[in-house]
mmCIF file of C-alpha atoms in Angstrom:
data_model
loop_
_atom_site.group_PDB
_atom_site.id
_atom_site.type_symbol
_atom_site.label_atom_id
_atom_site.label_comp_id
_atom_site.label_asym_id
_atom_site.label_seq_id
_atom_site.Cartn_x
_atom_site.Cartn_y
_atom_site.Cartn_z
ATOM 1 C CA MET A 68 104.401 20.290 -25.520
ATOM 2 C CA LYS A 69 101.369 22.892 -23.510
ATOM 3 C CA THR A 70 100.779 19.863 -21.485
ATOM 4 C CA LYS A 71 104.356 18.769 -20.943
ATOM 5 C CA LEU A 72 104.595 22.461 -19.805
ATOM 6 C CA LEU A 73 101.878 21.736 -17.245
ATOM 7 C CA TYR A 74 103.365 19.117 -15.805
ATOM 8 C CA THR A 75 106.338 20.990 -15.296
ATOM 9 C CA LEU A 76 104.929 23.846 -13.613
ATOM 10 C CA SER A 77 103.467 21.201 -11.604
ATOM 11 C CA ILE A 78 106.378 19.520 -10.230
ATOM 12 C CA SER A 79 108.290 22.476 -9.758
ATOM 13 C CA ILE A 80 104.882 24.201 -7.515
ATOM 14 C CA LEU A 81 104.842 21.036 -5.460
ATOM 15 C CA PHE A 82 108.321 21.452 -4.788
ATOM 16 C CA ILE A 83 108.002 24.880 -3.403
ATOM 17 C CA ILE A 84 104.519 24.088 -2.136
ATOM 18 C CA ASN A 85 106.727 21.338 -0.177
ATOM 19 C CA VAL A 86 109.920 23.094 0.590
ATOM 20 C CA ALA A 87 108.160 25.893 2.097
ATOM 21 C CA GLY A 88 105.416 25.237 3.579
ATOM 22 C CA GLN A 89 103.869 22.529 4.782
ATOM 23 C CA GLY A 90 107.088 19.970 4.685
ATOM 24 C CA TYR A 91 111.232 19.394 4.455
ATOM 25 C CA ASN A 92 112.445 23.198 5.019
ATOM 26 C CA LYS A 93 116.601 22.988 4.325
ATOM 27 C CA SER A 94 117.263 25.121 6.995
ATOM 28 C CA TYR A 95 115.595 23.136 9.587
ATOM 29 C CA ARG A 96 118.042 20.856 11.975
ATOM 30 C CA LEU A 97 117.713 17.671 13.059
ATOM 31 C CA LEU A 98 117.556 17.218 16.709
ATOM 32 C CA SER A 99 119.310 14.351 18.441
ATOM 33 C CA SER A 100 118.931 12.156 20.533
ATOM 34 C CA GLY A 101 122.634 10.715 21.387
ATOM 35 C CA ASP A 102 121.686 6.653 19.649
ATOM 36 C CA LEU A 103 121.491 7.832 15.246
ATOM 37 C CA THR A 104 119.460 4.748 14.914
ATOM 38 C CA VAL A 105 116.482 5.573 17.238
ATOM 39 C CA ASP A 106 116.202 9.043 15.514
ATOM 40 C CA LYS A 107 115.561 6.816 11.755
ATOM 41 C CA ASN A 108 113.410 4.656 12.602
ATOM 42 C CA PHE A 109 111.210 6.530 15.796
ATOM 43 C CA TYR A 110 112.192 10.883 15.136
ATOM 44 C CA LEU A 111 108.761 10.724 16.827
ATOM 45 C CA ILE A 112 109.177 10.362 19.668
ATOM 46 C CA THR A 113 113.773 11.865 20.129
ATOM 47 C CA VAL A 114 111.163 15.668 18.945
ATOM 48 C CA ILE A 115 109.330 14.402 22.120
ATOM 49 C CA GLU A 116 112.413 14.287 23.798
ATOM 50 C CA LYS A 117 114.234 16.954 22.931
ATOM 51 C CA THR A 118 110.834 19.163 24.124
ATOM 52 C CA PRO A 119 110.173 19.271 27.919
ATOM 53 C CA GLU A 120 106.133 19.976 26.857
ATOM 54 C CA VAL A 121 105.337 17.620 25.271
ATOM 55 C CA LYS A 122 107.435 14.897 26.755
ATOM 56 C CA THR A 123 105.635 16.352 30.553
ATOM 57 C CA ILE A 124 102.181 16.198 28.533
ATOM 58 C CA VAL A 125 102.583 12.378 27.383
ATOM 59 C CA SER A 126 104.568 11.656 30.786
ATOM 60 C CA ASN A 127 101.123 12.557 33.184
ATOM 61 C CA ASN A 128 98.694 10.965 31.187
ATOM 62 C CA ALA A 129 96.644 8.777 33.606
ATOM 63 C CA THR A 130 95.866 5.524 31.151
ATOM 64 C CA LEU A 131 99.545 5.675 29.252
ATOM 65 C CA LYS A 132 101.670 5.868 32.984
ATOM 66 C CA SER A 133 98.825 2.695 33.516
ATOM 67 C CA LEU A 134 100.417 1.563 30.021
ATOM 68 C CA LEU A 135 104.078 1.857 30.826
ATOM 69 C CA GLN A 136 104.140 0.607 34.216
ATOM 70 C CA LYS A 137 102.685 -2.824 33.236
ATOM 71 C CA LYS A 138 105.801 -3.324 30.457
ATOM 72 C CA VAL A 139 108.092 -2.743 33.439
ATOM 73 C CA GLU A 140 106.645 -5.145 35.680
ATOM 74 C CA VAL A 141 106.919 -7.142 32.607
ATOM 75 C CA LEU A 142 110.398 -6.707 33.065
ATOM 76 C CA LYS A 143 110.688 -7.140 36.772
ATOM 77 C CA ALA A 144 108.771 -11.012 36.534
ATOM 78 C CA HIS A 145 111.112 -12.117 33.898
ATOM 79 C CA VAL A 146 113.547 -11.977 36.545
ATOM 80 C CA THR A 147 112.805 -14.385 38.389
ATOM 81 C CA ASP A 148 110.110 -16.547 36.890
ATOM 82 C CA THR A 149 110.757 -19.034 34.831
ATOM 83 C CA CYS A 150 110.188 -17.697 31.575
ATOM 84 C CA SER A 151 113.051 -18.901 28.787
ATOM 85 C CA HIS A 152 111.712 -18.748 25.398
ATOM 86 C CA PRO A 153 111.406 -15.797 23.676
ATOM 87 C CA VAL A 154 108.289 -15.816 22.834
ATOM 88 C CA SER A 155 107.110 -15.631 26.024
ATOM 89 C CA LEU A 156 109.603 -13.592 27.198
ATOM 90 C CA LEU A 157 108.693 -10.596 24.559
ATOM 91 C CA SER A 158 105.066 -10.636 23.799
ATOM 92 C CA ASP A 159 104.136 -8.377 26.280
ATOM 93 C CA PHE A 160 106.641 -5.530 24.619
ATOM 94 C CA PHE A 161 104.357 -5.712 21.487
ATOM 95 C CA TRP A 162 102.340 -2.835 21.056
ATOM 96 C CA LYS A 163 99.632 -4.978 18.439
ATOM 97 C CA GLN A 164 97.069 -5.826 21.050
ATOM 98 C CA ASP A 165 97.363 -2.146 22.398
ATOM 99 C CA THR A 166 96.796 -0.444 19.770
ATOM 100 C CA ALA A 167 93.021 0.294 19.785
ATOM 101 C CA THR A 168 93.945 2.138 23.534
ATOM 102 C CA LEU A 169 96.842 4.162 22.214
ATOM 103 C CA ALA A 170 94.974 5.330 18.849
ATOM 104 C CA LYS A 171 91.714 6.693 21.528
ATOM 105 C CA GLU A 172 94.580 7.777 23.875
ATOM 106 C CA LEU A 173 96.567 10.264 22.010
ATOM 107 C CA GLN A 174 94.025 11.004 19.827
ATOM 108 C CA MET A 175 92.022 12.782 23.593
ATOM 109 C CA VAL A 176 95.332 14.070 24.728
ATOM 110 C CA TYR A 177 96.835 16.080 21.271
ATOM 111 C CA ALA A 178 92.707 16.835 21.579
ATOM 112 C CA ALA A 179 93.772 18.395 25.164
ATOM 113 C CA ASN A 180 96.990 20.279 23.853
ATOM 114 C CA LYS A 181 96.770 20.875 20.584
ATOM 115 C CA LYS A 182 98.491 23.779 20.846
ATOM 116 C CA ALA A 183 101.713 22.273 22.095
ATOM 117 C CA PHE A 184 102.040 19.368 20.303
ATOM 118 C CA ASP A 185 101.528 21.517 16.710
ATOM 119 C CA LYS A 186 104.424 22.856 17.497
ATOM 120 C CA ILE A 187 106.647 19.973 17.100
ATOM 121 C CA ILE A 188 104.054 18.727 14.707
ATOM 122 C CA ASP A 189 105.265 21.891 12.684
ATOM 123 C CA GLY A 190 108.933 22.950 13.861
ATOM 124 C CA HIS A 191 110.103 18.905 14.116
ATOM 125 C CA LEU A 192 107.639 16.735 12.161
ATOM 126 C CA ARG A 193 107.251 18.309 8.470
ATOM 127 C CA PRO A 194 110.118 20.303 7.866
ATOM 128 C CA SER A 195 112.474 17.624 8.814
ATOM 129 C CA GLY A 196 111.497 15.676 5.798
ATOM 130 C CA TYR A 197 111.389 12.590 7.882
ATOM 131 C CA TYR A 198 107.601 11.958 7.609
ATOM 132 C CA GLN A 199 107.045 13.128 4.146
ATOM 133 C CA ARG A 200 104.185 11.505 2.858
ATOM 134 C CA PHE A 201 101.536 12.970 5.584
ATOM 135 C CA VAL A 202 102.592 16.181 4.157
ATOM 136 C CA GLY A 203 99.017 17.391 2.851
ATOM 137 C CA LEU A 204 97.644 16.013 5.656
ATOM 138 C CA SER A 205 95.793 17.768 8.705
ATOM 139 C CA ASN A 206 98.424 17.499 11.637
ATOM 140 C CA GLU A 207 96.575 15.285 14.217
ATOM 141 C CA VAL A 208 96.203 12.277 11.652
ATOM 142 C CA LEU A 209 99.578 12.723 10.503
ATOM 143 C CA LEU A 210 100.647 12.841 14.163
ATOM 144 C CA ALA A 211 98.584 10.280 14.324
ATOM 145 C CA LYS A 212 100.560 7.560 11.811
ATOM 146 C CA ALA A 213 103.382 8.782 13.098
ATOM 147 C CA TRP A 214 103.146 7.341 16.394
ATOM 148 C CA ASN A 215 101.789 4.497 14.389
ATOM 149 C CA GLN A 216 104.856 4.618 12.056
ATOM 150 C CA CYS A 217 106.595 3.947 16.504
ATOM 151 C CA PHE A 218 104.310 1.164 17.245
ATOM 152 C CA TYR A 219 104.069 -1.014 13.653
ATOM 153 C CA GLY A 220 108.417 -0.592 13.888
ATOM 154 C CA MET A 221 108.723 -1.808 16.857
ATOM 155 C CA ASP A 222 106.476 -4.560 16.390
ATOM 156 C CA TYR A 223 108.914 -5.264 13.698
ATOM 157 C CA ILE A 224 112.367 -4.947 15.124
ATOM 158 C CA ILE A 225 111.552 -7.511 18.180
ATOM 159 C CA ASN A 226 109.591 -10.246 14.868
ATOM 160 C CA GLN A 227 112.524 -9.816 13.854
ATOM 161 C CA PHE A 228 115.411 -9.745 16.262
ATOM 162 C CA GLY A 229 113.690 -11.300 19.226
ATOM 163 C CA LEU A 230 111.819 -14.006 17.596
ATOM 164 C CA GLY A 231 113.433 -14.391 14.211
ATOM 165 C CA LYS A 232 111.023 -14.392 12.225
ATOM 166 C CA LYS A 233 111.927 -14.145 8.513
ATOM 167 C CA MET A 234 110.826 -10.283 7.838
ATOM 168 C CA ARG A 235 111.048 -8.860 4.102
ATOM 169 C CA TYR A 236 114.187 -9.535 3.818
ATOM 170 C CA PRO A 237 115.828 -13.002 5.663
ATOM 171 C CA HIS A 238 118.841 -13.706 2.888
ATOM 172 C CA ILE A 239 120.556 -10.535 4.609
ATOM 173 C CA ASP A 240 118.958 -9.390 7.494
ATOM 174 C CA SER A 241 118.183 -12.483 9.979
ATOM 175 C CA ALA A 242 118.697 -12.652 13.419
ATOM 176 C CA SER A 243 122.319 -13.854 13.646
ATOM 177 C CA TYR A 244 121.684 -15.841 16.134
ATOM 178 C CA VAL A 245 119.375 -19.490 16.744
ATOM 179 C CA VAL A 246 117.251 -18.036 18.084
ATOM 180 C CA THR A 247 115.314 -21.389 19.316
ATOM 181 C CA SER A 248 119.260 -22.162 21.303
ATOM 182 C CA ARG A 249 119.977 -22.540 24.611
ATOM 183 C CA SER A 250 122.142 -19.956 24.738
ATOM 184 C CA TYR A 251 119.590 -17.526 22.594
ATOM 185 C CA ARG A 252 117.410 -17.920 25.663
ATOM 186 C CA ILE A 253 119.968 -17.102 28.310
ATOM 187 C CA MET A 254 121.068 -14.076 26.889
ATOM 188 C CA LEU A 255 117.671 -12.697 26.040
ATOM 189 C CA LYS A 256 117.070 -13.453 29.569
ATOM 190 C CA ASP A 257 119.923 -11.223 30.822
ATOM 191 C CA LEU A 258 119.228 -8.793 29.040
ATOM 192 C CA VAL A 259 115.811 -8.335 29.865
ATOM 193 C CA ALA A 260 117.101 -8.232 33.833
ATOM 194 C CA SER A 261 119.417 -5.527 32.246
ATOM 195 C CA LEU A 262 116.535 -3.641 31.026
ATOM 196 C CA ASN A 263 114.809 -4.161 34.765
ATOM 197 C CA GLU A 264 118.168 -2.446 36.529
ATOM 198 C CA SER A 265 117.485 0.021 34.122
ATOM 199 C CA SER A 266 113.303 1.068 34.374
ATOM 200 C CA LYS A 267 113.754 3.623 36.962
ATOM 201 C CA SER A 268 114.812 5.283 33.981
ATOM 202 C CA PHE A 269 112.051 4.842 32.252
ATOM 203 C CA ASP A 270 109.435 7.634 32.339
ATOM 204 C CA VAL A 271 107.305 7.607 29.037
ATOM 205 C CA PHE A 272 105.280 4.808 27.606
ATOM 206 C CA TYR A 273 106.807 4.196 25.009
ATOM 207 C CA LYS A 274 110.141 3.364 26.061
ATOM 208 C CA PRO A 275 110.170 -0.615 27.657
ATOM 209 C CA SER A 276 108.806 -1.757 24.044
ATOM 210 C CA LEU A 277 112.154 0.946 22.517
ATOM 211 C CA ALA A 278 114.228 -0.409 24.798
ATOM 212 C CA VAL A 279 113.356 -3.915 23.807
ATOM 213 C CA ALA A 280 114.295 -3.060 20.289
ATOM 214 C CA MET A 281 117.276 -1.302 20.585
ATOM 215 C CA GLN A 282 118.701 -4.189 22.672
ATOM 216 C CA LEU A 283 117.456 -7.503 20.024
ATOM 217 C CA MET A 284 119.727 -4.911 17.266
ATOM 218 C CA GLN A 285 122.282 -4.286 19.447
ATOM 219 C CA ALA A 286 122.222 -7.593 20.315
ATOM 220 C CA ASN A 287 122.863 -9.001 17.222
ATOM 221 C CA ASP A 288 125.003 -6.316 15.613
ATOM 222 C CA ARG A 289 122.793 -4.220 13.616
ATOM 223 C CA ASP A 290 124.169 -0.633 13.960
ATOM 224 C CA GLU A 291 123.374 -0.449 9.738
ATOM 225 C CA PRO A 292 121.907 2.868 10.346
ATOM 226 C CA ALA A 293 124.469 4.664 12.358
ATOM 227 C CA ARG A 294 127.445 3.121 10.346
ATOM 228 C CA LEU A 295 129.909 5.723 9.174
ATOM 229 C CA GLU A 296 127.937 8.333 10.259
ATOM 230 C CA PRO A 297 128.003 11.888 9.496
ATOM 231 C CA LEU A 298 129.378 11.439 5.915
ATOM 232 C CA GLU A 299 129.303 14.558 5.190
ATOM 233 C CA LYS A 300 131.968 14.773 7.834
ATOM 234 C CA GLY A 301 133.955 12.304 7.034
ATOM 235 C CA ILE A 302 133.869 10.110 3.069
ATOM 236 C CA ASN A 303 131.579 12.595 1.797
ATOM 237 C CA LYS A 304 133.035 15.120 2.801
ATOM 238 C CA ALA A 305 134.938 16.117 -0.478
ATOM 239 C CA ALA A 306 132.057 15.573 -2.625
ATOM 240 C CA TYR A 307 130.117 18.107 0.144
ATOM 241 C CA GLU A 308 132.570 20.536 -0.736
ATOM 242 C CA GLN A 309 132.111 20.414 -4.088
ATOM 243 C CA ILE A 310 128.705 20.443 -4.569
ATOM 244 C CA GLN A 311 128.047 24.656 -2.662
ATOM 245 C CA LYS A 312 131.046 24.779 -6.108
ATOM 246 C CA THR A 313 129.585 23.583 -8.643
ATOM 247 C CA ASP A 314 128.455 25.535 -11.747
ATOM 248 C CA TRP A 315 124.809 22.944 -12.547
ATOM 249 C CA LYS A 316 124.306 24.747 -16.374
ATOM 250 C CA LYS A 317 127.646 22.602 -17.243
ATOM 251 C CA TYR A 318 125.287 19.813 -16.989
ATOM 252 C CA LYS A 319 123.008 17.883 -17.857
ATOM 253 C CA TYR A 320 122.425 15.629 -15.695
ATOM 254 C CA ALA A 321 122.944 15.737 -12.234
ATOM 255 C CA VAL A 322 123.940 12.736 -11.061
ATOM 256 C CA ILE A 323 124.839 8.914 -12.019
ATOM 257 C CA VAL A 324 123.072 6.617 -9.314
ATOM 258 C CA LEU A 325 125.066 3.788 -9.185
ATOM 259 C CA PRO A 326 123.719 1.013 -7.072
ATOM 260 C CA GLY A 327 125.387 -1.900 -5.150
ATOM 261 C CA ALA A 328 126.188 -5.943 -6.214
ATOM 262 C CA GLY A 329 127.037 -7.249 -2.935
ATOM 263 C CA PRO A 330 129.624 -10.757 -3.173
ATOM 264 C CA GLU A 331 128.312 -14.014 -2.536
ATOM 265 C CA LEU A 332 132.020 -13.864 -1.282
ATOM 266 C CA HIS A 333 133.544 -12.706 1.533
ATOM 267 C CA ILE A 334 135.784 -10.139 -0.903
ATOM 268 C CA PRO A 335 135.483 -6.445 -1.309
ATOM 269 C CA ILE A 336 134.011 -6.486 -4.105
ATOM 270 C CA GLY A 337 132.896 -8.938 -6.881
ATOM 271 C CA HIS A 338 133.029 -9.331 -10.856
ATOM 272 C CA GLU A 339 129.459 -7.623 -11.523
ATOM 273 C CA GLY A 340 129.572 -4.608 -8.856
ATOM 274 C CA LYS A 341 132.702 -4.348 -10.334
ATOM 275 C CA LEU A 342 130.273 -3.566 -14.149
ATOM 276 C CA HIS A 343 128.934 -1.283 -12.385
ATOM 277 C CA CYS A 344 131.396 0.980 -11.326
ATOM 278 C CA ASP A 345 132.528 0.809 -15.081
ATOM 279 C CA ALA A 346 129.438 0.803 -16.889
ATOM 280 C CA ALA A 347 128.977 4.691 -14.559
ATOM 281 C CA ALA A 348 132.403 5.661 -14.671
ATOM 282 C CA ARG A 349 132.183 5.202 -19.025
ATOM 283 C CA SER A 350 129.263 7.728 -17.726
ATOM 284 C CA TYR A 351 130.972 9.659 -15.516
ATOM 285 C CA LEU A 352 134.948 10.209 -18.427
ATOM 286 C CA ALA A 353 132.131 11.179 -20.564
ATOM 287 C CA GLY A 354 131.158 14.003 -19.116
ATOM 288 C CA ASP A 355 126.939 13.102 -18.204
ATOM 289 C CA ALA A 356 127.317 15.009 -14.452
ATOM 290 C CA PRO A 357 129.412 16.427 -11.724
ATOM 291 C CA PHE A 358 128.523 13.199 -9.646
ATOM 292 C CA ILE A 359 128.290 9.532 -8.976
ATOM 293 C CA ILE A 360 126.361 7.440 -5.970
ATOM 294 C CA PRO A 361 127.852 4.540 -5.669
ATOM 295 C CA THR A 362 125.051 2.814 -3.444
ATOM 296 C CA GLY A 363 124.864 0.180 -0.980
ATOM 297 C CA GLY A 364 125.246 -1.555 2.547
ATOM 298 C CA TYR A 365 126.632 -4.316 4.503
ATOM 299 C CA CYS A 366 124.489 -5.942 2.652
ATOM 300 C CA TYR A 367 126.309 -9.707 0.889
ATOM 301 C CA PRO A 368 127.102 -11.827 2.248
ATOM 302 C CA PHE A 369 124.964 -11.986 5.103
ATOM 303 C CA LYS A 370 126.787 -10.265 8.501
ATOM 304 C CA THR A 371 129.889 -9.131 5.770
ATOM 305 C CA ILE A 372 132.545 -5.934 6.520
ATOM 306 C CA TYR A 373 132.169 -4.690 3.495
ATOM 307 C CA ASN A 374 130.754 -2.026 2.699
ATOM 308 C CA GLU A 375 129.841 -1.796 -1.055
ATOM 309 C CA ALA A 376 129.601 1.701 -1.477
ATOM 310 C CA VAL A 377 132.441 2.317 0.125
ATOM 311 C CA GLU A 378 134.244 -0.586 -1.656
ATOM 312 C CA MET A 379 132.528 1.086 -5.269
ATOM 313 C CA LYS A 380 134.138 4.769 -5.076
ATOM 314 C CA LYS A 381 137.349 3.212 -3.721
ATOM 315 C CA TYR A 382 137.329 1.425 -7.527
ATOM 316 C CA LEU A 383 136.426 4.295 -9.009
ATOM 317 C CA MET A 384 139.522 6.363 -7.676
ATOM 318 C CA GLU A 385 142.087 3.356 -8.127
ATOM 319 C CA LYS A 386 141.098 2.061 -12.092
ATOM 320 C CA TYR A 387 139.687 5.585 -13.278
ATOM 321 C CA ASN A 388 141.688 8.124 -10.687
ATOM 322 C CA ILE A 389 137.958 9.666 -10.097
ATOM 323 C CA PRO A 390 138.870 12.114 -7.231
ATOM 324 C CA ALA A 391 137.172 11.594 -4.214
ATOM 325 C CA SER A 392 135.204 15.292 -3.863
ATOM 326 C CA ALA A 393 133.326 13.588 -7.311
ATOM 327 C CA ILE A 394 132.172 10.354 -5.584
ATOM 328 C CA ILE A 395 129.454 10.459 -2.845
ATOM 329 C CA ALA A 396 129.081 7.775 -1.387
ATOM 330 C CA GLU A 397 125.492 6.018 -0.072
ATOM 331 C CA PRO A 398 126.863 3.313 2.238
ATOM 332 C CA GLN A 399 122.954 2.262 3.675
ATOM 333 C CA ALA A 400 121.016 0.831 0.701
ATOM 334 C CA ARG A 401 120.099 -2.419 1.017
ATOM 335 C CA HIS A 402 117.646 -2.915 -2.380
ATOM 336 C CA THR A 403 117.365 -1.191 -4.988
ATOM 337 C CA THR A 404 114.471 0.026 -4.449
ATOM 338 C CA THR A 405 116.300 1.983 -1.665
ATOM 339 C CA ASN A 406 119.684 2.617 -3.938
ATOM 340 C CA ILE A 407 117.639 5.053 -5.842
ATOM 341 C CA ARG A 408 115.647 6.295 -2.438
ATOM 342 C CA ASN A 409 118.334 6.847 -0.239
ATOM 343 C CA SER A 410 120.592 8.299 -3.287
ATOM 344 C CA VAL A 411 118.013 11.257 -3.625
ATOM 345 C CA ARG A 412 117.564 11.912 -0.192
ATOM 346 C CA LEU A 413 121.640 12.905 0.014
ATOM 347 C CA MET A 414 120.825 14.943 -3.170
ATOM 348 C CA ILE A 415 118.282 16.778 -1.565
ATOM 349 C CA ARG A 416 119.880 17.381 1.844
ATOM 350 C CA TYR A 417 123.073 18.192 0.522
ATOM 351 C CA GLY A 418 121.926 20.822 -1.960
ATOM 352 C CA ILE A 419 121.932 18.841 -5.846
ATOM 353 C CA PRO A 420 119.236 20.463 -8.244
ATOM 354 C CA VAL A 421 116.149 18.117 -7.792
ATOM 355 C CA ASP A 422 114.568 20.201 -10.425
ATOM 356 C CA MET A 423 117.612 18.517 -13.333
ATOM 357 C CA PRO A 424 117.503 14.709 -13.965
ATOM 358 C CA SER A 425 119.583 12.080 -13.218
ATOM 359 C CA LEU A 426 121.438 8.555 -14.727
ATOM 360 C CA PHE A 427 120.613 5.150 -12.504
ATOM 361 C CA VAL A 428 123.554 2.997 -14.316
ATOM 362 C CA THR A 429 124.182 -0.609 -14.455
ATOM 363 C CA SER A 430 124.371 -2.909 -15.576
ATOM 364 C CA MET A 431 122.167 -4.469 -18.863
ATOM 365 C CA SER A 432 120.707 -7.216 -16.745
ATOM 366 C CA GLN A 433 120.291 -4.524 -13.403
ATOM 367 C CA THR A 434 118.701 -2.052 -15.701
ATOM 368 C CA LYS A 435 116.272 -3.786 -18.106
ATOM 369 C CA TYR A 436 114.741 -4.650 -14.299
ATOM 370 C CA SER A 437 114.730 -1.431 -13.304
ATOM 371 C CA ALA A 438 113.141 -0.136 -16.501
ATOM 372 C CA ALA A 439 110.241 -2.410 -16.121
ATOM 373 C CA GLY A 440 107.097 -1.772 -14.012
ATOM 374 C CA SER A 441 107.090 -4.527 -12.089
ATOM 375 C CA PHE A 442 110.322 -2.498 -10.925
ATOM 376 C CA ASP A 443 107.050 0.616 -9.654
ATOM 377 C CA THR A 444 104.712 -1.958 -8.737
ATOM 378 C CA ARG A 445 108.353 -3.002 -5.953
ATOM 379 C CA ASN A 446 108.717 0.503 -5.511
ATOM 380 C CA ILE A 447 104.764 1.060 -4.141
ATOM 381 C CA ARG A 448 104.661 -1.827 -1.900
ATOM 382 C CA GLU A 449 107.467 -2.005 -0.164
ATOM 383 C CA LEU A 450 107.252 2.153 -0.175
ATOM 384 C CA GLY A 451 104.312 3.762 -0.837
ATOM 385 C CA TYR A 452 105.851 5.845 -3.475
ATOM 386 C CA THR A 453 107.968 4.981 -6.365
ATOM 387 C CA PRO A 454 111.312 7.609 -5.916
ATOM 388 C CA TYR A 455 111.411 8.635 -9.351
ATOM 389 C CA THR A 456 109.377 10.321 -11.915
ATOM 390 C CA ARG A 457 109.414 10.235 -15.331
ATOM 391 C CA LYS A 458 112.023 7.424 -16.105
ATOM 392 C CA LYS A 459 112.725 6.282 -19.311
ATOM 393 C CA GLN A 460 115.517 3.746 -20.073
ATOM 394 C CA LEU A 461 118.709 5.455 -22.149
ATOM 395 C CA SER A 462 120.251 1.885 -23.403
ATOM 396 C CA ASN A 463 120.767 -1.057 -22.003
ATOM 397 C CA HIS A 464 123.037 0.220 -18.909
ATOM 398 C CA VAL A 465 121.882 3.726 -18.600
ATOM 399 C CA ILE A 466 118.127 4.876 -17.141
ATOM 400 C CA GLU A 467 116.678 8.602 -16.429
ATOM 401 C CA PHE A 468 115.111 9.925 -13.422
ATOM 402 C CA TYR A 469 113.797 12.760 -12.044
ATOM 403 C CA PRO A 470 114.071 12.884 -7.759
ATOM 404 C CA VAL A 471 111.039 12.677 -6.108
ATOM 405 C CA MET A 472 110.663 14.913 -2.278
ATOM 406 C CA GLU A 473 108.443 11.468 -1.228
ATOM 407 C CA CYS A 474 112.007 9.096 0.120
ATOM 408 C CA LEU A 475 112.851 11.965 2.819
ATOM 409 C CA HIS A 476 110.314 9.712 3.893
ATOM 410 C CA MET A 477 111.321 7.988 7.119
ATOM 411 C CA ASP A 478 109.902 4.985 8.353
ATOM 412 C CA PRO A 479 111.237 1.721 10.534
ATOM 413 C CA TYR A 480 109.415 0.016 7.736
ATOM 414 C CA ASP A 481 113.396 -2.051 6.901
ATOM 415 C CA PRO A 482 115.308 -0.917 10.615
ATOM 416 C CA LEU A 483 118.294 -1.963 8.531
ATOM 417 C CA ASP A 484 117.534 1.377 6.560
ATOM 418 C CA PRO A 485 114.460 3.193 7.218
#
């Protein structure tokens, strides 16, 4: 009992430190570049773009300016040269070959302008929650890791949607084009020429590669991170307002997380998805928690027009008469790992208590899979942490868990759901 009490106290203290100190601050308002896909994948860049002092420092650095010029010249050269294959057109926009030079230069830039960079780190990067996994690190190291995520993320997008490489989840996240086709090569050549036309506006070293990456996502119609946003003013408006009026003392659990199950056919919701909803509805109607969070994006089949969370919300409302004010849709998760992570993100940002346990309710097969130690291992491998603590299977359909603050951390290792 004493050990359990100490553990609970340590979790509470950690939560207080994260909220009030180095990490997430609920009163912080995220900056916007006008492109939510960029903001979610590369928030450091958004902050720099919105901070004239820091942007000027980075723009005026001689080494970084030289790097910018080289990439702009590549764009210009590709307009008239005979290069047409993806590798020849895109390889110069990867950051991997410049990693050592960049790391050294950016470290020196920080050291020479510590006050200006510390201001954006302490004023934006830390309280945003987007770098929550790094909050225990010094500002210098946190900034270096944030830069590294940007560079890795752009490379990942170019590999996945430019070169057609089979990345983490090719079954649902592949390029829309056959990248060896003539039509794709023509499109890519036109894309580079179009970027060259706007290259005069590239005033910071990261702009050419970022523009290439974003254009490739646009060419493949992959705007999933921005769809249906802002959620709290649209699909979640009624539930968001209800959260503020909820008496949490009446409930044992904060929310019921309901993972999706995308059908193989082009239909709104399949039988497996309905089974998931039925299990969650039973739990909700029994009074276990005041809210259900159906979670799942535009996943199955490939390039589907149906969103798992949206369709499950409709099903719960139509079959069980559960009000919209009790259903918080999370329409971006693409995998079981991010079903939980993204649901916790909404819980934290919407003000749902994270010191209460929550429920993960699904089919028997998915419960068995998610309760196993191998699922923890998968989370650590893909996310770097488990998006829950004190996981405990209660039945064939229910797992109890507590949220963790690290879920706020955004990274571009899965650009469609960073």
